[in-house]
Amino acid sequence: MADNPEAMPECDSESSGARSRKPASNTATEQSDPPEGSMFECNICLDTARDAVVSYCGHLFCWPCLHQWLETRPNRQMCPVCKAGISKDKVIPLYGRGDTKHEDPRERLPPRPPGQRSEPENSAGFSSFGLDGGFQMSFGIGAFPFGFFASSLNFGDMRPASPQPGTPQSEQEQFLSKVFLWVAILFILWLFLA
Amino acid sequence: MSNIAVQRIKREFKEVAKSEEGAKCEIRVELVNDSFTELRGEIAGPPDTPYEGGKYHLEIKVPETYPFNPPKVRFITKIWHPNISSVTGAICLDILKDQWAAAMTLRTVLLSIQALLSSAEPDDPQDAVVARQYKENYDVFLKTARFWCSCYAGAPKQASNGFEEKIKWLTDMGANEQVAIRTLSSSSWNIEKATEELFS
Ligand SMILES: [Zn+2]
Ligand SMILES: [Zn+2]
């Protein structure tokens, strides 16, 4: 930012103007008004979001505020801003650096839903599932057919991120696993007969 | 009243005052008491509607559970509109009922009510008599709504449609003026029908 002198004045006038109202020590000023037009206001209490969570549709809330909203209408849960579907499991907690100084917000009531951490996918792309399966099959049959048989039964569970049922991906996967199953059974029969 | 409700109402007050619509005096809110539970709203009748030039006052009651539940809003100023009761001022508007969302504010509520004045929904009426007139006799509806606007909401008087004479005729017979206006409006200004309804 500092390298670009052109961008400075505009950026500065907005943020420093807002910041100058807040002294550097933030302990005494927690109750003061947030800067006008702050991007980090909770959409429900209109105050700076505390124990912040963000919905999948991108809207920011205090967790206690959103929790109360969801409790108010348990059978029609929607985002208070855009009315997209929303639920306890469909929000992401935001952990700012300053958070660690305070007690863990999840220990307070209501507990904030935990963050979900999924492993990064090493091979992106739609068809990679099919290729993966094909590789597993030939390896399994070659090395240890019974092991493969077992693993193909656990197919869905073993995936770190198994696709939602009903999507083309999961249909494709189910089809493949059925094919592998039959190949394995035929292979075993052939072993016995041979 | 919960802390969050008071905090929000205070902020929303500023928001209305600072908004573009507030600056143009199209919407306004003021306090009725110190506890922020009851407010008075005001909206301007939108242009190109029979409500143009009128100022409409609204009663806004803020529930204890605000903003998780909607404010209760009703027209104080009498108005002739399919989705607003011509008797009680009750408003049929989804965002004041099941379509309420906690991120809505006094500003968005007032603007939504103002928008309702521009686009009535006669198939989801609050006032069945007005809605029927709107659907069956739109021209009379427009004239009646316009008349109510000048009568009750302070819009300038327009060319007489002979309405005043009919009202005077009924009041001379002993009817209360407001009752006369309502009865004539409901009977699409048919004086025989109105007389029959009032005096038989
Ligand atoms: Zn909040
Ligand atoms: Zn949203």
PDB file of C-alpha atoms in Angstrom, chain B residues 29-188:
ATOM      1  CA  VAL B  29     -39.374   8.969  12.500  1.00  0.00           C
ATOM      2  CA  GLU B  30     -39.788  10.592  15.878  1.00  0.00           C
ATOM      3  CA  LEU B  31     -40.039   9.393  19.435  1.00  0.00           C
ATOM      4  CA  VAL B  32     -43.334   9.211  21.257  1.00  0.00           C
ATOM      5  CA  ASN B  33     -41.884   8.326  24.647  1.00  0.00           C
ATOM      6  CA  ASP B  34     -38.454   7.995  26.193  1.00  0.00           C
ATOM      7  CA  SER B  35     -38.435   4.231  26.316  1.00  0.00           C
ATOM      8  CA  PHE B  36     -38.142   3.709  22.546  1.00  0.00           C
ATOM      9  CA  THR B  37     -41.075   1.314  22.573  1.00  0.00           C
ATOM     10  CA  GLU B  38     -43.345   3.548  20.553  1.00  0.00           C
ATOM     11  CA  LEU B  39     -42.421   5.698  17.601  1.00  0.00           C
ATOM     12  CA  ARG B  40     -44.188   7.863  15.135  1.00  0.00           C
ATOM     13  CA  GLY B  41     -43.319   7.402  11.468  1.00  0.00           C
ATOM     14  CA  GLU B  42     -44.146   9.565   8.517  1.00  0.00           C
ATOM     15  CA  ILE B  43     -44.019   8.774   4.827  1.00  0.00           C
ATOM     16  CA  ALA B  44     -44.747  10.929   1.821  1.00  0.00           C
ATOM     17  CA  GLY B  45     -47.258   9.617  -0.699  1.00  0.00           C
ATOM     18  CA  PRO B  46     -45.226   8.480  -3.707  1.00  0.00           C
ATOM     19  CA  PRO B  47     -45.434  10.409  -6.975  1.00  0.00           C
ATOM     20  CA  ASP B  48     -47.736   9.183  -9.755  1.00  0.00           C
ATOM     21  CA  THR B  49     -50.111   7.622  -7.254  1.00  0.00           C
ATOM     22  CA  PRO B  50     -53.380   8.952  -5.822  1.00  0.00           C
ATOM     23  CA  TYR B  51     -51.411   9.430  -2.584  1.00  0.00           C
ATOM     24  CA  GLU B  52     -49.026  12.006  -4.087  1.00  0.00           C
ATOM     25  CA  GLY B  53     -48.764  15.145  -1.994  1.00  0.00           C
ATOM     26  CA  GLY B  54     -50.104  13.430   1.123  1.00  0.00           C
ATOM     27  CA  LYS B  55     -48.243  12.943   4.400  1.00  0.00           C
ATOM     28  CA  TYR B  56     -49.049   9.703   6.147  1.00  0.00           C
ATOM     29  CA  HIS B  57     -48.488   9.165   9.849  1.00  0.00           C
ATOM     30  CA  LEU B  58     -47.733   5.722  11.158  1.00  0.00           C
ATOM     31  CA  GLU B  59     -47.867   4.221  14.608  1.00  0.00           C
ATOM     32  CA  ILE B  60     -44.783   2.063  15.181  1.00  0.00           C
ATOM     33  CA  LYS B  61     -44.662  -0.191  18.228  1.00  0.00           C
ATOM     34  CA  VAL B  62     -41.315  -1.808  18.917  1.00  0.00           C
ATOM     35  CA  PRO B  63     -41.673  -5.209  20.594  1.00  0.00           C
ATOM     36  CA  GLU B  64     -39.484  -6.336  23.455  1.00  0.00           C
ATOM     37  CA  THR B  65     -37.945  -8.906  21.127  1.00  0.00           C
ATOM     38  CA  TYR B  66     -36.989  -6.452  18.398  1.00  0.00           C
ATOM     39  CA  PRO B  67     -35.184  -6.952  15.989  1.00  0.00           C
ATOM     40  CA  PHE B  68     -35.921 -10.657  16.120  1.00  0.00           C
ATOM     41  CA  ASN B  69     -39.583  -9.876  15.648  1.00  0.00           C
ATOM     42  CA  PRO B  70     -40.982  -7.136  13.432  1.00  0.00           C
ATOM     43  CA  PRO B  71     -42.265  -3.789  14.666  1.00  0.00           C
ATOM     44  CA  LYS B  72     -46.037  -3.394  14.728  1.00  0.00           C
ATOM     45  CA  VAL B  73     -46.961  -0.692  12.258  1.00  0.00           C
ATOM     46  CA  ARG B  74     -50.327   0.819  11.431  1.00  0.00           C
ATOM     47  CA  PHE B  75     -51.564   3.895   9.598  1.00  0.00           C
ATOM     48  CA  ILE B  76     -52.859   6.680  11.822  1.00  0.00           C
ATOM     49  CA  THR B  77     -53.763   8.791   8.804  1.00  0.00           C
ATOM     50  CA  LYS B  78     -56.800   7.409   7.031  1.00  0.00           C
ATOM     51  CA  ILE B  79     -56.061   5.935   3.638  1.00  0.00           C
ATOM     52  CA  TRP B  80     -57.977   4.194   0.830  1.00  0.00           C
ATOM     53  CA  HIS B  81     -55.812   1.292  -0.278  1.00  0.00           C
ATOM     54  CA  PRO B  82     -56.532  -2.411  -0.881  1.00  0.00           C
ATOM     55  CA  ASN B  83     -53.811  -3.584   1.515  1.00  0.00           C
ATOM     56  CA  ILE B  84     -54.560  -1.150   4.334  1.00  0.00           C
ATOM     57  CA  SER B  85     -57.698  -1.204   6.451  1.00  0.00           C
ATOM     58  CA  SER B  86     -59.735   1.948   5.829  1.00  0.00           C
ATOM     59  CA  VAL B  87     -61.108   1.519   9.366  1.00  0.00           C
ATOM     60  CA  THR B  88     -58.165   0.532  11.589  1.00  0.00           C
ATOM     61  CA  GLY B  89     -55.139   1.400   9.449  1.00  0.00           C
ATOM     62  CA  ALA B  90     -53.828  -2.180   9.767  1.00  0.00           C
ATOM     63  CA  ILE B  91     -51.319  -3.008   7.040  1.00  0.00           C
ATOM     64  CA  CYS B  92     -51.112  -6.263   5.118  1.00  0.00           C
ATOM     65  CA  LEU B  93     -47.442  -6.473   4.225  1.00  0.00           C
ATOM     66  CA  ASP B  94     -45.396  -9.675   4.311  1.00  0.00           C
ATOM     67  CA  ILE B  95     -42.263  -8.130   5.803  1.00  0.00           C
ATOM     68  CA  LEU B  96     -44.281  -7.029   8.816  1.00  0.00           C
ATOM     69  CA  LYS B  97     -45.320 -10.644   9.304  1.00  0.00           C
ATOM     70  CA  ASP B  98     -43.587 -13.853   8.278  1.00  0.00           C
ATOM     71  CA  GLN B  99     -41.160 -12.267   5.826  1.00  0.00           C
ATOM     72  CA  TRP B 100     -39.559 -10.112   8.500  1.00  0.00           C
ATOM     73  CA  ALA B 101     -35.774 -10.420   8.711  1.00  0.00           C
ATOM     74  CA  ALA B 102     -33.659  -9.153  11.575  1.00  0.00           C
ATOM     75  CA  ALA B 103     -31.456  -7.080   9.295  1.00  0.00           C
ATOM     76  CA  MET B 104     -34.393  -4.896   8.266  1.00  0.00           C
ATOM     77  CA  THR B 105     -34.583  -1.484   9.854  1.00  0.00           C
ATOM     78  CA  LEU B 106     -37.034   1.358  10.376  1.00  0.00           C
ATOM     79  CA  ARG B 107     -35.752   2.810   7.143  1.00  0.00           C
ATOM     80  CA  THR B 108     -36.418  -0.323   5.098  1.00  0.00           C
ATOM     81  CA  VAL B 109     -39.814  -0.769   6.765  1.00  0.00           C
ATOM     82  CA  LEU B 110     -40.892   2.780   5.939  1.00  0.00           C
ATOM     83  CA  LEU B 111     -39.622   2.450   2.373  1.00  0.00           C
ATOM     84  CA  SER B 112     -41.442  -0.869   1.969  1.00  0.00           C
ATOM     85  CA  ILE B 113     -44.694   0.690   3.143  1.00  0.00           C
ATOM     86  CA  GLN B 114     -44.121   3.573   0.770  1.00  0.00           C
ATOM     87  CA  ALA B 115     -43.539   1.082  -2.027  1.00  0.00           C
ATOM     88  CA  LEU B 116     -46.783  -0.661  -1.112  1.00  0.00           C
ATOM     89  CA  LEU B 117     -48.606   2.590  -1.850  1.00  0.00           C
ATOM     90  CA  SER B 118     -47.173   2.479  -5.383  1.00  0.00           C
ATOM     91  CA  SER B 119     -47.957  -1.166  -5.998  1.00  0.00           C
ATOM     92  CA  ALA B 120     -51.111  -2.460  -4.385  1.00  0.00           C
ATOM     93  CA  GLU B 121     -51.838  -6.152  -4.282  1.00  0.00           C
ATOM     94  CA  PRO B 122     -55.622  -6.440  -4.487  1.00  0.00           C
ATOM     95  CA  ASP B 123     -55.454 -10.242  -4.511  1.00  0.00           C
ATOM     96  CA  ASP B 124     -54.041 -10.238  -0.991  1.00  0.00           C
ATOM     97  CA  PRO B 125     -56.276  -7.571   0.518  1.00  0.00           C
ATOM     98  CA  GLN B 126     -56.534  -6.138   3.991  1.00  0.00           C
ATOM     99  CA  ASP B 127     -59.660  -4.183   3.093  1.00  0.00           C
ATOM    100  CA  ALA B 128     -61.968  -6.331   0.972  1.00  0.00           C
ATOM    101  CA  VAL B 129     -64.256  -3.454  -0.007  1.00  0.00           C
ATOM    102  CA  VAL B 130     -61.387  -1.339  -1.311  1.00  0.00           C
ATOM    103  CA  ALA B 131     -59.842  -4.326  -3.069  1.00  0.00           C
ATOM    104  CA  ARG B 132     -63.101  -5.119  -4.871  1.00  0.00           C
ATOM    105  CA  GLN B 133     -63.437  -1.526  -6.016  1.00  0.00           C
ATOM    106  CA  TYR B 134     -59.809  -1.560  -7.176  1.00  0.00           C
ATOM    107  CA  LYS B 135     -60.443  -4.620  -9.318  1.00  0.00           C
ATOM    108  CA  GLU B 136     -63.935  -3.844 -10.579  1.00  0.00           C
ATOM    109  CA  ASN B 137     -63.935  -0.076 -10.862  1.00  0.00           C
ATOM    110  CA  TYR B 138     -60.378   1.186 -10.944  1.00  0.00           C
ATOM    111  CA  ASP B 139     -61.319   4.678 -12.037  1.00  0.00           C
ATOM    112  CA  VAL B 140     -63.605   5.181  -9.027  1.00  0.00           C
ATOM    113  CA  PHE B 141     -60.913   3.662  -6.805  1.00  0.00           C
ATOM    114  CA  LEU B 142     -58.383   6.246  -8.018  1.00  0.00           C
ATOM    115  CA  LYS B 143     -60.779   9.135  -7.438  1.00  0.00           C
ATOM    116  CA  THR B 144     -61.731   7.861  -3.998  1.00  0.00           C
ATOM    117  CA  ALA B 145     -58.106   7.303  -2.944  1.00  0.00           C
ATOM    118  CA  ARG B 146     -57.270  10.771  -4.208  1.00  0.00           C
ATOM    119  CA  PHE B 147     -60.196  12.238  -2.292  1.00  0.00           C
ATOM    120  CA  TRP B 148     -59.153  10.534   0.939  1.00  0.00           C
ATOM    121  CA  CYS B 149     -55.621  11.809   0.380  1.00  0.00           C
ATOM    122  CA  SER B 150     -56.785  15.419   0.198  1.00  0.00           C
ATOM    123  CA  CYS B 151     -59.285  14.889   3.019  1.00  0.00           C
ATOM    124  CA  TYR B 152     -56.999  13.212   5.540  1.00  0.00           C
ATOM    125  CA  ALA B 153     -53.379  13.421   4.371  1.00  0.00           C
ATOM    126  CA  GLY B 154     -53.223  17.081   3.479  1.00  0.00           C
ATOM    127  CA  ALA B 155     -52.815  16.829  -0.275  1.00  0.00           C
ATOM    128  CA  PRO B 156     -54.129  19.808  -2.273  1.00  0.00           C
ATOM    129  CA  LYS B 157     -57.789  19.530  -3.256  1.00  0.00           C
ATOM    130  CA  GLN B 158     -58.451  18.488  -6.822  1.00  0.00           C
ATOM    131  CA  ALA B 159     -61.304  19.127  -9.203  1.00  0.00           C
ATOM    132  CA  SER B 160     -64.525  18.174  -7.482  1.00  0.00           C
ATOM    133  CA  ASN B 161     -66.163  14.981  -8.596  1.00  0.00           C
ATOM    134  CA  GLY B 162     -69.386  15.969  -6.873  1.00  0.00           C
ATOM    135  CA  PHE B 163     -68.164  14.057  -3.811  1.00  0.00           C
ATOM    136  CA  GLU B 164     -68.526  17.044  -1.459  1.00  0.00           C
ATOM    137  CA  GLU B 165     -72.154  17.557  -2.452  1.00  0.00           C
ATOM    138  CA  LYS B 166     -72.981  13.927  -1.766  1.00  0.00           C
ATOM    139  CA  ILE B 167     -71.257  14.077   1.612  1.00  0.00           C
ATOM    140  CA  LYS B 168     -73.122  17.265   2.500  1.00  0.00           C
ATOM    141  CA  TRP B 169     -76.386  15.669   1.493  1.00  0.00           C
ATOM    142  CA  LEU B 170     -75.779  12.820   3.940  1.00  0.00           C
ATOM    143  CA  THR B 171     -74.485  15.028   6.769  1.00  0.00           C
ATOM    144  CA  ASP B 172     -77.528  17.278   6.338  1.00  0.00           C
ATOM    145  CA  MET B 173     -79.584  14.189   6.950  1.00  0.00           C
ATOM    146  CA  GLY B 174     -77.765  13.732  10.233  1.00  0.00           C
ATOM    147  CA  ALA B 175     -74.900  11.424   9.362  1.00  0.00           C
ATOM    148  CA  ASN B 176     -71.442  11.859  10.849  1.00  0.00           C
ATOM    149  CA  GLU B 177     -69.075  13.215   8.199  1.00  0.00           C
ATOM    150  CA  GLN B 178     -66.492  10.454   8.516  1.00  0.00           C
ATOM    151  CA  VAL B 179     -69.166   7.813   8.397  1.00  0.00           C
ATOM    152  CA  ALA B 180     -70.672   9.524   5.349  1.00  0.00           C
ATOM    153  CA  ILE B 181     -67.316   9.522   3.541  1.00  0.00           C
ATOM    154  CA  ARG B 182     -66.695   5.887   4.341  1.00  0.00           C
ATOM    155  CA  THR B 183     -70.172   4.760   3.329  1.00  0.00           C
ATOM    156  CA  LEU B 184     -70.089   6.696   0.076  1.00  0.00           C
ATOM    157  CA  SER B 185     -66.580   5.415  -0.710  1.00  0.00           C
ATOM    158  CA  SER B 186     -67.634   1.840  -0.026  1.00  0.00           C
ATOM    159  CA  SER B 187     -70.679   2.166  -2.285  1.00  0.00           C
ATOM    160  CA  SER B 188     -68.591   3.753  -5.061  1.00  0.00           C
TER     161      SER B 188
END
